[in-house]
Tab-separated table of C-alpha atoms in Angstrom:
chain	number	residue	atom	x	y	z
A	189	MET	CA	12.050	6.430	-23.881
A	190	LYS	CA	8.914	4.530	-24.875
A	191	THR	CA	8.496	3.315	-21.301
A	192	GLN	CA	8.673	6.836	-19.918
A	193	PHE	CA	6.164	8.050	-22.490
A	194	LEU	CA	3.647	5.319	-21.696
A	195	PHE	CA	4.136	5.860	-17.976
A	196	VAL	CA	3.294	9.541	-18.362
A	197	ILE	CA	0.158	8.687	-20.322
A	198	SER	CA	-1.178	6.072	-17.899
A	199	PHE	CA	-0.146	7.289	-14.463
A	200	LEU	CA	0.481	11.046	-14.609
A	201	MET	CA	-2.621	12.024	-16.548
A	202	GLY	CA	-4.384	12.626	-13.267
A	203	SER	CA	-1.626	14.921	-12.029
A	204	MET	CA	-1.781	16.964	-15.232
A	205	LEU	CA	-5.533	17.395	-14.942
A	206	ASN	CA	-5.280	18.293	-11.273
A	207	ALA	CA	-2.643	20.916	-12.016
A	208	GLN	CA	-5.022	22.589	-14.462
A	209	ASP	CA	-7.942	22.551	-12.073
A	210	SER	CA	-7.694	25.490	-9.674
A	211	LEU	CA	-11.282	25.319	-8.463
A	212	LYS	CA	-11.938	25.461	-4.752
A	213	THR	CA	-13.614	22.319	-3.485
A	214	GLU	CA	-15.232	23.454	-0.262
A	215	ASN	CA	-18.739	23.134	-1.738
A	216	ILE	CA	-18.448	19.990	-3.829
A	217	ARG	CA	-21.709	18.589	-5.119
A	218	SER	CA	-22.708	15.012	-4.317
A	219	LYS	CA	-24.284	12.630	-6.816
A	220	ILE	CA	-25.520	9.065	-6.732
A	221	ILE	CA	-23.715	8.122	-9.965
A	222	THR	CA	-20.473	9.786	-11.047
A	223	PHE	CA	-17.808	9.252	-13.679
A	224	THR	CA	-14.040	9.809	-13.738
A	225	PRO	CA	-12.073	11.496	-15.126
A	226	LYS	CA	-14.166	14.640	-14.981
A	227	GLY	CA	-13.633	18.358	-15.289
A	228	THR	CA	-14.914	19.416	-11.860
A	229	PRO	CA	-14.730	17.618	-8.500
A	230	GLU	CA	-17.774	15.722	-7.288
A	231	ASN	CA	-18.542	13.552	-4.298
A	232	THR	CA	-20.157	10.160	-4.794
A	233	ASN	CA	-22.851	8.653	-2.590
A	234	GLY	CA	-23.531	5.544	-4.587
A	235	ILE	CA	-21.340	4.365	-7.457
A	236	ASN	CA	-18.437	5.842	-9.401
A	237	LEU	CA	-17.396	4.495	-12.800
A	238	GLY	CA	-14.103	5.464	-14.362
A	239	VAL	CA	-11.194	4.775	-16.647
A	240	MET	CA	-7.455	5.139	-16.027
A	241	ASP	CA	-6.323	6.074	-12.473
A	242	THR	CA	-7.522	9.647	-12.576
A	243	TYR	CA	-9.283	11.425	-9.709
A	244	GLN	CA	-9.897	14.979	-8.612
A	245	SER	CA	-10.292	15.889	-4.944
A	246	THR	CA	-13.362	13.874	-4.042
A	247	LYS	CA	-14.988	11.357	-1.708
A	248	ILE	CA	-16.562	8.132	-2.869
A	249	ASN	CA	-19.014	6.555	-0.433
A	250	GLY	CA	-20.206	3.299	-1.903
A	251	ILE	CA	-18.692	1.465	-4.882
A	252	ASN	CA	-15.817	2.541	-7.098
A	253	LEU	CA	-15.240	0.607	-10.335
A	254	GLN	CA	-12.190	1.684	-12.289
A	255	GLY	CA	-10.632	0.286	-15.470
A	256	ASN	CA	-7.099	0.854	-16.707
A	257	PRO	CA	-6.009	-1.075	-19.826
A	258	LEU	CA	-2.400	0.062	-19.333
A	259	SER	CA	-1.897	-1.199	-15.773
A	260	PHE	CA	0.861	-3.616	-16.864
A	261	ILE	CA	3.131	-0.597	-17.433
A	262	TYR	CA	3.278	-0.202	-13.662
A	263	LEU	CA	5.888	-2.972	-13.541
A	264	LEU	CA	8.178	-0.925	-15.802
A	265	ILE	CA	8.377	2.037	-13.419
A	266	PRO	CA	12.052	2.361	-12.394
A	267	LYS	CA	11.296	3.053	-8.717
A	268	PRO	CA	8.282	2.604	-6.422
A	269	ILE	CA	5.641	5.320	-6.343
A	270	GLU	CA	5.859	7.163	-3.038
A	271	ILE	CA	3.021	7.712	-0.583
A	272	PRO	CA	1.253	10.944	-1.617
A	273	SER	CA	1.685	14.114	0.380
A	274	ASP	CA	-1.255	16.065	1.792
A	275	GLU	CA	-1.050	18.379	-1.222
A	276	SER	CA	-1.007	15.621	-3.834
A	277	ALA	CA	-3.458	13.170	-2.226
A	278	THR	CA	-6.852	13.145	-3.901
A	279	VAL	CA	-9.575	10.554	-3.491
A	280	SER	CA	-10.966	9.016	-0.305
A	281	ILE	CA	-13.007	5.832	-0.733
A	282	ASN	CA	-15.366	4.402	1.863
A	283	GLY	CA	-16.758	1.101	0.674
A	284	LEU	CA	-15.762	-1.226	-2.181
A	285	HIS	CA	-12.978	-0.398	-4.621
A	286	ILE	CA	-12.345	-2.662	-7.641
A	287	SER	CA	-9.878	-1.703	-10.340
A	288	THR	CA	-7.882	-3.307	-13.138
A	289	GLY	CA	-5.341	-0.616	-12.308
A	290	GLY	CA	-5.333	0.922	-8.856
A	291	LEU	CA	-4.877	3.966	-6.667
A	292	THR	CA	-1.644	5.947	-6.891
A	293	ASP	CA	-2.537	9.107	-4.957
A	294	ALA	CA	-5.257	8.134	-2.513
A	295	ARG	CA	-5.880	9.876	0.765
A	296	GLN	CA	-7.793	6.981	2.355
A	297	LEU	CA	-9.374	3.648	1.623
A	298	ASN	CA	-11.756	2.390	4.276
A	299	GLY	CA	-13.294	-0.894	3.251
A	300	VAL	CA	-12.345	-3.502	0.666
A	301	GLY	CA	-9.968	-2.953	-2.230
A	302	ILE	CA	-9.209	-5.333	-5.102
A	303	SER	CA	-6.721	-3.967	-7.602
A	304	MET	CA	-3.322	-4.379	-9.232
A	305	TYR	CA	-1.584	-1.743	-7.090
A	306	HIS	CA	-2.492	0.457	-4.142
A	307	ILE	CA	-0.758	3.664	-2.972
A	308	ALA	CA	-2.443	5.623	-0.168
A	309	GLN	CA	-1.847	7.666	2.942
A	310	ILE	CA	-4.190	5.525	5.056
A	311	THR	CA	-5.650	2.090	4.356
A	312	ASN	CA	-8.115	0.394	6.700
A	313	GLY	CA	-9.804	-2.890	5.904
A	314	ILE	CA	-8.956	-5.609	3.404
A	315	THR	CA	-6.991	-5.323	0.174
A	316	ILE	CA	-5.927	-7.840	-2.437
A	317	ASN	CA	-3.306	-6.509	-4.831
A	318	GLY	CA	-1.729	-8.041	-7.903
A	319	PHE	CA	1.493	-6.069	-7.467
A	320	ASN	CA	1.980	-4.059	-4.283
A	321	ASN	CA	0.471	-2.051	-1.445
A	322	ASN	CA	2.296	1.036	-0.155
A	323	SER	CA	0.518	2.940	2.630
A	324	GLY	CA	1.486	5.376	5.341
A	325	GLN	CA	-0.877	3.603	7.751
A	326	LEU	CA	-1.881	0.041	6.946
A	327	ASN	CA	-4.483	-1.609	9.161
A	328	GLY	CA	-6.344	-4.843	8.543
A	329	VAL	CA	-5.633	-7.783	6.240
A	330	HIS	CA	-3.583	-7.092	3.135
A	331	VAL	CA	-2.479	-9.579	0.505
A	332	SER	CA	-0.127	-8.535	-2.291
A	333	PHE	CA	1.859	-10.603	-4.750
A	334	LEU	CA	5.086	-8.560	-4.675
A	335	ASN	CA	5.164	-6.317	-1.624
A	336	ASN	CA	3.322	-4.775	1.328
A	337	SER	CA	4.995	-1.720	2.839
A	338	ALA	CA	3.917	0.792	5.473
A	339	ASP	CA	5.210	3.294	8.001
A	340	THR	CA	2.846	1.989	10.689
A	341	GLY	CA	0.337	-0.818	10.766
A	342	ASN	CA	-1.762	-3.343	12.617
A	343	GLY	CA	-3.076	-6.652	11.371
A	344	LEU	CA	-1.930	-9.281	8.871
A	345	LEU	CA	0.374	-8.792	5.886
A	346	ILE	CA	0.865	-11.549	3.310
A	347	SER	CA	3.231	-11.096	0.371
A	348	LEU	CA	6.558	-12.169	-1.084
A	349	SER	CA	8.016	-9.190	0.791
A	350	ASN	CA	6.659	-7.222	3.755
A	351	SER	CA	8.371	-4.074	4.995
A	352	THR	CA	7.219	-1.786	7.828
A	353	VAL	CA	8.628	0.759	10.278
A	354	ARG	CA	6.294	-0.007	13.192
A	355	PHE	CA	3.958	-2.969	13.061
A	356	LYS	CA	1.697	-4.910	15.419
A	357	GLY	CA	0.434	-8.201	14.096
A	358	ALA	CA	1.745	-10.850	11.705
A	359	GLN	CA	3.926	-10.724	8.622
A	360	LEU	CA	3.961	-13.751	6.312
A	361	GLY	CA	6.337	-13.768	3.354
A	362	ILE	CA	9.632	-14.841	1.859
A	363	TYR	CA	11.244	-11.687	3.295
A	364	ASN	CA	9.832	-9.804	6.292
A	365	LYS	CA	11.327	-6.638	7.734
A	366	SER	CA	10.213	-4.269	10.484
A	367	ASP	CA	12.094	-1.686	12.533
A	368	ILE	CA	9.820	-2.215	15.537
A	369	LEU	CA	7.750	-5.407	15.586
A	370	LYS	CA	5.199	-6.575	18.126
A	371	GLY	CA	3.836	-9.879	16.967
A	372	LEU	CA	4.866	-12.571	14.530
A	373	GLN	CA	7.086	-12.974	11.496
A	374	ILE	CA	6.974	-16.178	9.437
A	375	GLY	CA	9.108	-16.463	6.334
A	376	GLY	CA	12.406	-17.337	4.727
A	377	ILE	CA	14.257	-14.317	6.135
A	378	ASN	CA	12.900	-12.294	9.063
A	379	VAL	CA	14.583	-9.055	10.108
A	380	ALA	CA	13.702	-6.613	12.899
A	381	LYS	CA	15.612	-3.981	14.832
A	382	GLN	CA	13.383	-4.458	17.866
A	383	SER	CA	11.220	-7.545	18.197
A	384	ARG	CA	8.664	-8.479	20.822
A	385	GLY	CA	7.100	-11.776	19.915
A	386	LEU	CA	8.067	-14.656	17.644
A	387	GLN	CA	10.207	-15.073	14.536
A	388	ILE	CA	9.926	-18.328	12.562
A	389	GLY	CA	12.061	-18.716	9.456
A	390	VAL	CA	15.184	-20.040	7.821
A	391	ILE	CA	17.156	-17.001	9.002
A	392	ASN	CA	15.976	-14.758	11.832
A	393	LYS	CA	17.772	-11.582	12.812
A	394	THR	CA	17.019	-8.874	15.361
A	395	GLU	CA	19.063	-6.443	17.412
A	396	ARG	CA	16.822	-6.469	20.467
A	397	ILE	CA	14.326	-9.181	21.282
A	398	LYS	CA	11.740	-10.038	23.906
A	399	GLY	CA	10.541	-13.348	22.625
A	400	ILE	CA	11.734	-16.395	20.702
A	401	GLN	CA	13.430	-17.084	17.384
A	402	ILE	CA	12.934	-20.455	15.695
A	403	GLY	CA	14.863	-21.278	12.540
A	404	PHE	CA	17.936	-22.701	10.839
A	405	TRP	CA	20.013	-19.745	12.101
A	406	ASN	CA	18.932	-17.183	14.678
A	407	LYS	CA	20.807	-14.022	15.567
A	408	ASN	CA	20.018	-11.309	18.102
A	409	GLY	CA	21.913	-8.788	20.194
A	410	LYS	CA	22.712	-11.397	22.838
A	411	ARG	CA	23.769	-14.466	20.860
A	412	SER	CA	23.606	-16.449	17.624
A	413	LEU	CA	22.242	-19.994	17.727
A	414	PRO	CA	20.786	-22.602	15.397
A	415	LEU	CA	17.233	-23.932	15.772
A	416	ILE	CA	16.082	-21.747	18.689
A	417	ASN	CA	17.181	-18.501	20.286
A	418	PHE	CA	15.792	-16.023	22.822
Protein backbone atom coordinates (compact mmCIF):
# COMPACT_ATOMS: atom_id res chain seq x y z
CA MET A 1 0.00 0.00 0.00
CA LYS A 2 2.83 2.38 0.88
CA THR A 3 4.61 1.48 -2.35
CA GLN A 4 1.56 2.27 -4.44
CA PHE A 5 1.09 5.57 -2.64
CA LEU A 6 4.68 6.67 -3.19
CA PHE A 7 4.53 5.56 -6.81
CA VAL A 8 1.48 7.73 -7.40
CA ILE A 9 3.22 10.72 -5.83
CA SER A 10 6.47 10.41 -7.78
CA PHE A 11 5.46 9.11 -11.20
CA LEU A 12 1.79 9.94 -11.80
CA MET A 13 1.86 13.54 -10.65
CA GLY A 14 2.49 14.58 -14.22
CA SER A 15 -0.51 12.63 -15.48
CA MET A 16 -2.76 14.26 -12.89
CA LEU A 17 -1.61 17.74 -13.86
CA ASN A 18 -1.99 16.97 -17.55
CA ALA A 19 -5.53 15.71 -17.00
CA GLN A 20 -6.44 19.04 -15.41
CA ASP A 21 -4.90 21.10 -18.16
CA SER A 22 -7.31 21.37 -21.09
CA LEU A 23 -5.55 24.27 -22.79
CA LYS A 24 -4.88 24.04 -26.49
CA THR A 25 -1.18 24.12 -27.27
CA GLU A 26 -1.09 25.24 -30.88
CA ASN A 27 0.38 28.63 -29.95
CA ILE A 28 2.81 27.73 -27.19
CA ARG A 29 5.20 30.47 -26.16
CA SER A 30 8.95 29.89 -26.29
CA LYS A 31 11.37 31.04 -23.60
CA ILE A 32 15.11 30.85 -23.08
CA ILE A 33 14.77 29.63 -19.47
CA THR A 34 11.81 27.56 -18.29
CA PHE A 35 10.85 25.58 -15.21
CA THR A 36 8.83 22.39 -14.68
CA PRO A 37 6.32 21.55 -13.41
CA LYS A 38 4.33 24.54 -14.59
CA GLY A 39 0.71 25.48 -15.04
CA THR A 40 0.76 26.21 -18.78
CA PRO A 41 2.80 24.61 -21.58
CA GLU A 42 5.91 26.39 -22.80
CA ASN A 43 8.61 25.60 -25.31
CA THR A 44 12.25 25.95 -24.33
CA ASN A 45 15.01 27.32 -26.55
CA GLY A 46 17.81 27.28 -24.04
CA ILE A 47 17.59 25.55 -20.66
CA ASN A 48 14.81 23.92 -18.66
CA LEU A 49 15.12 23.29 -14.93
CA GLY A 50 12.70 21.03 -13.11
CA VAL A 51 11.83 18.69 -10.30
CA MET A 52 10.10 15.30 -10.38
CA ASP A 53 9.31 13.78 -13.82
CA THR A 54 6.54 16.18 -14.72
CA TYR A 55 6.05 17.74 -18.15
CA GLN A 56 3.24 19.32 -20.10
CA SER A 57 3.10 19.14 -23.90
CA THR A 58 6.29 20.98 -24.80
CA LYS A 59 9.55 20.99 -26.74
CA ILE A 60 12.93 21.52 -25.15
CA ASN A 61 15.69 22.59 -27.53
CA GLY A 62 18.90 22.84 -25.58
CA ILE A 63 19.53 21.51 -22.06
CA ASN A 64 17.08 19.82 -19.72
CA LEU A 65 18.13 19.36 -16.08
CA GLN A 66 15.66 17.45 -13.95
CA GLY A 67 15.84 16.29 -10.33
CA ASN A 68 13.74 13.59 -8.71
CA PRO A 69 14.60 12.64 -5.10
CA LEU A 70 12.20 9.68 -5.25
CA SER A 71 13.65 7.94 -8.31
CA PHE A 72 14.58 4.83 -6.28
CA ILE A 73 10.86 4.00 -6.05
CA TYR A 74 10.99 3.13 -9.74
CA LEU A 75 12.47 -0.25 -8.82
CA LEU A 76 9.37 -1.05 -6.74
CA ILE A 77 6.96 -0.72 -9.66
CA PRO A 78 5.34 -4.16 -10.13
CA LYS A 79 5.55 -4.09 -13.94
CA PRO A 80 7.50 -2.07 -16.53
CA ILE A 81 6.10 1.28 -17.64
CA GLU A 82 4.83 0.97 -21.19
CA ILE A 83 5.82 3.15 -24.13
CA PRO A 84 3.45 6.16 -24.14
CA SER A 85 0.70 6.45 -26.70
CA ASP A 86 0.31 9.47 -28.97
CA GLU A 87 -2.30 10.83 -26.56
CA SER A 88 -0.20 10.41 -23.42
CA ALA A 89 3.23 11.36 -24.81
CA THR A 90 4.36 14.81 -23.73
CA VAL A 91 7.86 16.23 -23.98
CA SER A 92 10.27 16.19 -26.92
CA ILE A 93 13.90 16.98 -26.12
CA ASN A 94 16.51 17.98 -28.68
CA GLY A 95 19.89 18.33 -27.02
CA LEU A 96 21.18 17.26 -23.59
CA HIS A 97 18.97 15.62 -20.98
CA ILE A 98 20.33 14.93 -17.47
CA SER A 99 18.08 13.69 -14.70
CA THR A 100 18.33 11.96 -11.33
CA GLY A 101 15.00 10.44 -12.32
CA GLY A 102 14.11 10.18 -15.99
CA LEU A 103 11.48 10.36 -18.70
CA THR A 104 8.37 8.21 -18.41
CA ASP A 105 6.14 9.70 -21.12
CA ALA A 106 8.46 11.23 -23.69
CA ARG A 107 7.61 11.65 -27.33
CA GLN A 108 11.23 11.96 -28.52
CA LEU A 109 14.77 12.36 -27.32
CA ASN A 110 17.24 13.43 -29.97
CA GLY A 111 20.68 13.88 -28.49
CA VAL A 112 22.29 12.68 -25.27
CA GLY A 113 20.42 11.42 -22.23
CA ILE A 114 21.86 10.55 -18.81
CA SER A 115 19.27 9.38 -16.32
CA MET A 116 18.05 6.54 -14.12
CA TYR A 117 15.28 5.42 -16.49
CA HIS A 118 14.07 6.35 -19.96
CA ILE A 119 10.65 5.66 -21.53
CA ALA A 120 9.95 7.24 -24.93
CA GLN A 121 8.31 6.71 -28.28
CA ILE A 122 11.50 7.55 -30.21
CA THR A 123 15.09 7.80 -29.00
CA ASN A 124 17.95 8.86 -31.27
CA GLY A 125 21.48 9.39 -30.04
CA ILE A 126 23.24 8.22 -26.89
CA THR A 127 21.73 7.31 -23.53
CA ILE A 128 23.20 6.05 -20.29
CA ASN A 129 20.60 4.73 -17.87
CA GLY A 130 20.92 3.47 -14.32
CA PHE A 131 17.91 1.17 -14.66
CA ASN A 132 16.35 0.71 -18.10
CA ASN A 133 15.55 2.13 -21.52
CA ASN A 134 12.21 1.30 -23.16
CA SER A 135 11.60 2.94 -26.55
CA GLY A 136 9.40 2.31 -29.54
CA GLN A 137 12.30 3.24 -31.84
CA LEU A 138 15.81 3.05 -30.43
CA ASN A 139 18.66 4.28 -32.60
CA GLY A 140 22.25 4.94 -31.58
CA VAL A 141 24.29 3.78 -28.60
CA HIS A 142 22.40 2.90 -25.44
CA VAL A 143 23.83 1.62 -22.18
CA SER A 144 21.54 0.53 -19.35
CA PHE A 145 22.26 -1.43 -16.20
CA LEU A 146 19.13 -3.62 -16.22
CA ASN A 147 17.51 -3.60 -19.64
CA ASN A 148 17.28 -2.07 -23.12
CA SER A 149 14.06 -2.83 -24.99
CA ALA A 150 12.60 -1.57 -28.25
CA ASP A 151 10.19 -2.43 -31.04
CA THR A 152 12.70 -1.39 -33.71
CA GLY A 153 16.25 -0.16 -33.55
CA ASN A 154 19.65 0.39 -35.10
CA GLY A 155 22.99 0.67 -33.37
CA LEU A 156 24.55 -0.72 -30.20
CA LEU A 157 22.75 -1.93 -27.07
CA ILE A 158 24.68 -2.76 -23.90
CA SER A 159 22.90 -4.05 -20.79
CA LEU A 160 22.33 -7.10 -18.62
CA SER A 161 19.32 -7.78 -20.86
CA ASN A 162 18.51 -6.54 -24.37
CA SER A 163 15.16 -7.24 -25.99
CA THR A 164 13.96 -6.03 -29.41
CA VAL A 165 11.44 -6.96 -32.11
CA ARG A 166 13.49 -5.81 -35.12
CA PHE A 167 17.09 -4.74 -34.70
CA LYS A 168 20.09 -3.96 -36.89
CA GLY A 169 23.38 -3.69 -35.08
CA ALA A 170 24.91 -5.27 -31.98
CA GLN A 171 23.48 -6.47 -28.70
CA LEU A 172 25.87 -7.06 -25.79
CA GLY A 173 24.51 -8.51 -22.57
CA ILE A 174 23.95 -11.53 -20.36
CA TYR A 175 20.66 -12.18 -22.19
CA ASN A 176 19.95 -10.93 -25.72
CA LYS A 177 16.69 -11.47 -27.58
CA SER A 178 15.39 -10.26 -30.93
CA ASP A 179 12.60 -11.50 -33.18
CA ILE A 180 14.42 -10.34 -36.31
CA LEU A 181 18.15 -9.64 -35.97
CA LYS A 182 20.59 -8.35 -38.56
CA GLY A 183 23.96 -8.04 -36.92
CA LEU A 184 25.63 -9.37 -33.81
CA GLN A 185 24.67 -10.81 -30.45
CA ILE A 186 27.32 -11.38 -27.77
CA GLY A 187 26.27 -12.69 -24.38
CA GLY A 188 25.51 -15.60 -22.12
CA ILE A 189 22.24 -16.51 -23.85
CA ASN A 190 21.38 -15.24 -27.34
CA VAL A 191 17.93 -15.84 -28.80
CA ALA A 192 16.47 -14.82 -32.17
CA LYS A 193 13.60 -16.04 -34.31
CA GLN A 194 15.37 -14.91 -37.48
CA SER A 195 19.07 -14.15 -37.45
CA ARG A 196 21.32 -12.80 -40.17
CA GLY A 197 24.80 -12.36 -38.81
CA LEU A 198 26.69 -13.74 -35.83
CA GLN A 199 25.76 -15.10 -32.40
CA ILE A 200 28.53 -15.56 -29.82
CA GLY A 201 27.58 -16.90 -26.41
CA VAL A 202 27.30 -19.81 -24.04
CA ILE A 203 23.93 -20.77 -25.54
CA ASN A 204 22.78 -19.56 -28.95
CA LYS A 205 19.33 -20.26 -30.32
CA THR A 206 17.55 -19.20 -33.50
CA GLU A 207 14.83 -20.65 -35.69
CA ARG A 208 16.19 -19.35 -38.98
CA ILE A 209 19.76 -18.27 -39.55
CA LYS A 210 21.95 -16.86 -42.30
CA GLY A 211 25.24 -16.67 -40.51
CA ILE A 212 27.24 -18.40 -37.79
CA GLN A 213 26.71 -19.40 -34.18
CA ILE A 214 29.71 -19.77 -31.88
CA GLY A 215 29.23 -21.07 -28.35
CA PHE A 216 29.04 -23.96 -25.90
CA TRP A 217 25.72 -25.07 -27.45
CA ASN A 218 24.21 -23.77 -30.67
CA LYS A 219 20.72 -24.53 -31.94
CA ASN A 220 18.95 -23.43 -35.11
CA GLY A 221 16.21 -24.72 -37.38
CA LYS A 222 18.64 -27.00 -39.21
CA ARG A 223 20.71 -28.60 -36.45
CA SER A 224 22.10 -28.41 -32.92
CA LEU A 225 25.87 -28.49 -32.45
CA PRO A 226 28.48 -27.57 -29.85
CA LEU A 227 31.15 -24.93 -30.48
CA ILE A 228 30.06 -23.78 -33.96
CA ASN A 229 26.91 -23.98 -36.05
CA PHE A 230 25.59 -22.42 -39.26
